[in-house]
Coordinates of C-alpha atoms and ligand atoms in Angstrom, one line a residue:
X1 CA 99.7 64.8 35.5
X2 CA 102.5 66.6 33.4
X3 CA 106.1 65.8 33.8
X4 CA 107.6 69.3 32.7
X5 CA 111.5 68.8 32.4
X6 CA 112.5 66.2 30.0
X7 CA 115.0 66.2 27.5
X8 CA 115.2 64.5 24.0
X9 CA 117.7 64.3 21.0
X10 CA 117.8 68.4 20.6
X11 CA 119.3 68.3 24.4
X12 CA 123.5 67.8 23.8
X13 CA 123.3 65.5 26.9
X14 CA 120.2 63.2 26.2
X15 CA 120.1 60.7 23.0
X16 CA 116.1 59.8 23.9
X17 CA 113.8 59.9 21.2
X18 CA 110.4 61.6 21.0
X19 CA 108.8 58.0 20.0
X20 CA 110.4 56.4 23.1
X21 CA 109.7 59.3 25.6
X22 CA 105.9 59.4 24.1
X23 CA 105.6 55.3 24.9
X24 CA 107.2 55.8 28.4
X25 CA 105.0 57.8 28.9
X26 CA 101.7 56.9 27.9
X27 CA 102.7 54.2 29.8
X28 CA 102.8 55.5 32.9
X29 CA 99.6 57.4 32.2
X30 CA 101.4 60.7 32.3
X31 CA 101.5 63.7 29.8
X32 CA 104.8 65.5 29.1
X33 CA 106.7 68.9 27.8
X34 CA 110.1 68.5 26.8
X35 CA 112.1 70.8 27.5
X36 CA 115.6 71.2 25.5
X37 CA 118.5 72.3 27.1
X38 CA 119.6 75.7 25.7
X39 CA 122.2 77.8 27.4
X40 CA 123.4 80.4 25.5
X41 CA 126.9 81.7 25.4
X42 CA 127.8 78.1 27.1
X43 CA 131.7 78.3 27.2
X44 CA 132.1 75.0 25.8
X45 CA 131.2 75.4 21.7
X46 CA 128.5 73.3 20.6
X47 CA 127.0 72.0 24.0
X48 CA 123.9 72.7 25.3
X49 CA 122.3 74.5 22.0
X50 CA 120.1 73.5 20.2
X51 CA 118.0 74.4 16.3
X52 CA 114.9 75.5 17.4
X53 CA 113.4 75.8 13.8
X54 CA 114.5 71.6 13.5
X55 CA 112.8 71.3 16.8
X56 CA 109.7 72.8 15.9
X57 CA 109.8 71.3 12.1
X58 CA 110.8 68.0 13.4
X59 CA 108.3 68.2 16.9
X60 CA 105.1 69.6 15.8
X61 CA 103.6 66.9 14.5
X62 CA 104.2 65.5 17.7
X63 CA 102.4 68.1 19.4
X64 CA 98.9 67.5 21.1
X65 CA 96.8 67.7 24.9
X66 CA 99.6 65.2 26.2
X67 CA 102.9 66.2 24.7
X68 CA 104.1 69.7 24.6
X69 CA 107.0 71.8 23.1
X70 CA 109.2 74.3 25.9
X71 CA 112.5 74.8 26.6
X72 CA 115.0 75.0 29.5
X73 CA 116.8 78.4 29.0
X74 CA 120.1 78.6 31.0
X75 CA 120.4 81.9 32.5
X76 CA 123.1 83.9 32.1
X77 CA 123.6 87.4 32.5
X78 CA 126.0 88.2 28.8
X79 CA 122.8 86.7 26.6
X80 CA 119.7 88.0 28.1
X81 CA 118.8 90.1 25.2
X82 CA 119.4 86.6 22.7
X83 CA 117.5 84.7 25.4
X84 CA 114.3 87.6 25.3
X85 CA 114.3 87.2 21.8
X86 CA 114.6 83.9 21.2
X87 CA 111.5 83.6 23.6
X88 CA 109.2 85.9 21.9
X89 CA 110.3 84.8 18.6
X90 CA 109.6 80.9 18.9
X91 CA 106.3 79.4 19.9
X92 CA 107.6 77.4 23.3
X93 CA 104.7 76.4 25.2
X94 CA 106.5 76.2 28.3
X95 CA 110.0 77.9 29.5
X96 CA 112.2 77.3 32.5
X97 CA 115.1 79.5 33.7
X98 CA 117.7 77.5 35.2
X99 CA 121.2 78.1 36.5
X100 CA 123.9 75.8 35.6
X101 CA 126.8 78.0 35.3
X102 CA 128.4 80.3 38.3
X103 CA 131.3 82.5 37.0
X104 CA 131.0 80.7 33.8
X105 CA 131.7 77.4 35.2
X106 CA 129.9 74.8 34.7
X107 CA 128.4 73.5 38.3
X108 CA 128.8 69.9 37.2
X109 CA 132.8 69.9 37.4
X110 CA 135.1 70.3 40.3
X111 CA 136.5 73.8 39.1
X112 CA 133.7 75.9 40.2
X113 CA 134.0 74.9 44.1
X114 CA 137.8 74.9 44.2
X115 CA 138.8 77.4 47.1
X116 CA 135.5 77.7 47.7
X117 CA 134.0 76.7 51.4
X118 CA 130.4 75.0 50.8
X119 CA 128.9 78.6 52.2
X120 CA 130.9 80.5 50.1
X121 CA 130.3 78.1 47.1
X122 CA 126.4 77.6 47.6
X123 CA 125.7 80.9 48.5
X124 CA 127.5 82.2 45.5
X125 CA 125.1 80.4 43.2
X126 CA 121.9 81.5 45.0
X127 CA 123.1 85.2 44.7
X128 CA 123.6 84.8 40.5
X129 CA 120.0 82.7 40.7
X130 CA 118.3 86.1 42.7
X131 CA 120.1 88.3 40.7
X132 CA 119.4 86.4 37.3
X133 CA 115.6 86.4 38.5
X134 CA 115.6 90.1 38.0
X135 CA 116.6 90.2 34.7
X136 CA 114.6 87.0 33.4
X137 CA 111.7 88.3 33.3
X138 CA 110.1 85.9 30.7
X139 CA 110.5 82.3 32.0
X140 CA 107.5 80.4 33.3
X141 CA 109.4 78.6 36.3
X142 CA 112.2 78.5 37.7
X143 CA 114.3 75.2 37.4
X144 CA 115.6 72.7 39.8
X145 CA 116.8 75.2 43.0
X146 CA 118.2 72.4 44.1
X147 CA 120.5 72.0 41.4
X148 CA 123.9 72.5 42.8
X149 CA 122.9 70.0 45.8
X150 CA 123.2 67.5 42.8
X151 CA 127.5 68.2 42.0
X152 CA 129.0 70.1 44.9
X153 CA 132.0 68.9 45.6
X154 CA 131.6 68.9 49.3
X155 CA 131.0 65.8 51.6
X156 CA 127.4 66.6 52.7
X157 CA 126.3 68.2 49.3
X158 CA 122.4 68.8 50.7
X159 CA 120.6 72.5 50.2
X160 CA 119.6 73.2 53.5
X161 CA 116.9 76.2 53.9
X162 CA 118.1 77.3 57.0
X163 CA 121.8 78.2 55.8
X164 CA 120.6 80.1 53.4
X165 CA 117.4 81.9 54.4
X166 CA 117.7 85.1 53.9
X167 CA 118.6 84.4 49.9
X168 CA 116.2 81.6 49.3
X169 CA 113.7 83.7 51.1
X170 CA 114.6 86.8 48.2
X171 CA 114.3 84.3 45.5
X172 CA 110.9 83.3 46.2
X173 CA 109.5 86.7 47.2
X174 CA 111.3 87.5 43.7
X175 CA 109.8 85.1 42.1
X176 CA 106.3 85.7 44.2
X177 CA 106.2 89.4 42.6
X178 CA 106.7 88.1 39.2
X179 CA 104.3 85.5 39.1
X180 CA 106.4 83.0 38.3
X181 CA 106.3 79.4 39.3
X182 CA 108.9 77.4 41.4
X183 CA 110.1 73.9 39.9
X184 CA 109.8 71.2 42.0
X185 CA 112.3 68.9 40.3
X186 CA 112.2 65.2 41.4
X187 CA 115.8 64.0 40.5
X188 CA 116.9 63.8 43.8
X189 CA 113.9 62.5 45.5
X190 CA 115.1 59.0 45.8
X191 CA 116.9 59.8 49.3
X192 CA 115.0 60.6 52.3
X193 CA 117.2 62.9 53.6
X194 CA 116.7 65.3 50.1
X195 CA 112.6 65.1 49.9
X196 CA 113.3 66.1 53.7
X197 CA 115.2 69.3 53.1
X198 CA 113.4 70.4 50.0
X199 CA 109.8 70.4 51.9
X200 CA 111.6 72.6 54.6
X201 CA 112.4 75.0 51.4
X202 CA 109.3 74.2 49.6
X203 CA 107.2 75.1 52.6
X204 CA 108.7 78.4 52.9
X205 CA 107.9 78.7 49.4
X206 CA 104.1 78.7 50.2
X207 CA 104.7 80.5 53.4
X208 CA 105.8 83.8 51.6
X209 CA 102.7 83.6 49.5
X210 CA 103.8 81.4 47.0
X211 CA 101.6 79.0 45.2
X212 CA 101.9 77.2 42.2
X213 CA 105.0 74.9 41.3
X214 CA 105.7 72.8 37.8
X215 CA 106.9 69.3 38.6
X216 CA 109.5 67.7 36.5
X217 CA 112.1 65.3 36.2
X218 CA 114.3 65.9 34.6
X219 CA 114.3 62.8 32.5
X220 CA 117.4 62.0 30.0
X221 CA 115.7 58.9 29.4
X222 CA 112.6 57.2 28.9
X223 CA 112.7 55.0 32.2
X224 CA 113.1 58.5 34.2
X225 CA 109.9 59.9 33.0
X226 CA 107.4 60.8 35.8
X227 CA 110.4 59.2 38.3
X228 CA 109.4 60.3 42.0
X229 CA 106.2 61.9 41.1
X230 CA 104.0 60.2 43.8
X231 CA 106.4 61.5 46.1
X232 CA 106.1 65.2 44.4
X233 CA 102.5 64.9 45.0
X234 CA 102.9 64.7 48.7
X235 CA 105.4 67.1 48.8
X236 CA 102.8 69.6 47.5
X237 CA 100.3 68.7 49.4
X238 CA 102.6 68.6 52.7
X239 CA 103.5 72.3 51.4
X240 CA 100.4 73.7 50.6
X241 CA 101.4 74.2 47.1
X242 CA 99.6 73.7 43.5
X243 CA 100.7 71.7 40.5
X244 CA 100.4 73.4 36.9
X245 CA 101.8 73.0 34.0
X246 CA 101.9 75.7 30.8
X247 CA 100.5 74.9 27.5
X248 CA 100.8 78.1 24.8
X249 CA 102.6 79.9 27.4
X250 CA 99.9 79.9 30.0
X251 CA 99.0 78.2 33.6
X252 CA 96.9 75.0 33.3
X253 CA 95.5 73.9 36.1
X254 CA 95.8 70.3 36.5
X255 CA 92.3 68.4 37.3
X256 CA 93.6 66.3 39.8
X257 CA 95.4 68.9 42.1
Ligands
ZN1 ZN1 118.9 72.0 34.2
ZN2 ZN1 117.1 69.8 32.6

């Protein structure tokens, strides 16, 4: 199985090395793509960018059946045309479109959600993801849905599908018409209460017609590698749904699933 989110040394926010990410993860008997955080036109200089000729120098080598090269593109309506050619420029074998930033905040800090109810705040972020979705057209998957669930400032922080149909549902028929994948990222799936409320949004996922998800975690270090995959793999199968990963910018189909 692949593990297709994981950041190294190129990601601002990670300080893992290739060497220890390969050993964690051979010994876990898993195969990997890291995937480095670039997010163009981030308003902070300096974070969140990355050399992607040093990444390919430096990570080639490296390259092989079990370890892959991709990147997790921010998206971000002011740098689509640097983000389209940055894609079709570089060799990534593997891209994911995430959102991280609503009105050019960064969803990690309190500033975003301030005046904002949870609806307002939540919804907000769904409606840049949708409309982001029209305009990426060249990502593989989209990234950790989920996402904001992780930092809202709000007392019950959980994505629930059924306050937000009507825009997930949009997303994934989006998504659906593009033939793109959904991420199912495994961060949070150490609480009960999250793996819950994602199969109620993954299952509509499949219900719409959609099939194929990426798994990944997300990993900023080596002991998060393939973290909460046996729980992915139920998840999928509870949902209908089929892992794959991307190698040269194309859907492999995973033996096992
Ligand atoms: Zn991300
Ligand atoms: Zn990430």
């Amino acid at each position: 199985m692949f593990d297709t989110h994981v950041h190294t040394v190129f990601s601002s926010d990670s300080d893992m090395s290739i060497e220890s990410a390969k050993k964690s993860a051979e010994g876990k008997g898993i195969s990997f793509i890291i995937t480095e955080h670039m997010d163009l036109n981030f308003p902070k200089e300096d974070l969140f960018r990355f050399d992607v000729g040093r990444y390919f120098n430096e990570y080639s080598g490296w390259r092989g059946d079990n370890l892959l090269l991709g990147i997790e593109l921010g998206m971000k309506k002011d740098c689509i045309e640097d983000a389209r050619k940055l894609i079709e420029n570089n060799a990534f074998d593997y891209v994911i479109g995430s959102v991280h930033l609503v009105e050019n905040k960064d969803l990690y800090y309190p500033d975003y959600y301030e005046g904002k109810t949870k609806h307002e705040a939540y919804l907000k972020y769904l409606q840049v993801m949708l409309d982001d979705l029209k305009r990426f057209d060249f990502i593989d998957s989209l990234g950790h849905i989920d996402y904001i669930a992780r930092y809202g400032k709000f007392e019950d922080r959980e994505l629930y599908y059924k306050d937000f149909s009507d825009i997930i549902d949009e997303i994934f028929v989006k998504l659906i018409q593009n033939d793109k994948c959904l991420e199912l990222n495994t961060r949070r799936f150490n609480n009960e209460d999250s793996i819950k409320n994602m199969i109620d949004v993954y299952k509509r996922f499949g219900e719409l017609g959609g099939k194929y998800i990426t798994v990944g975690s997300d990993a900023h270090d080596p002991s998060a590698i393939g973290a909460n995959f046996k729980c992915a793999e139920e998840v999928a199968r509870i949902c209908n749904l089929k892992i794959v990963y991307f190698k040269d910018r194309a859907k492999e189909y995973d033996k096992n699933f």
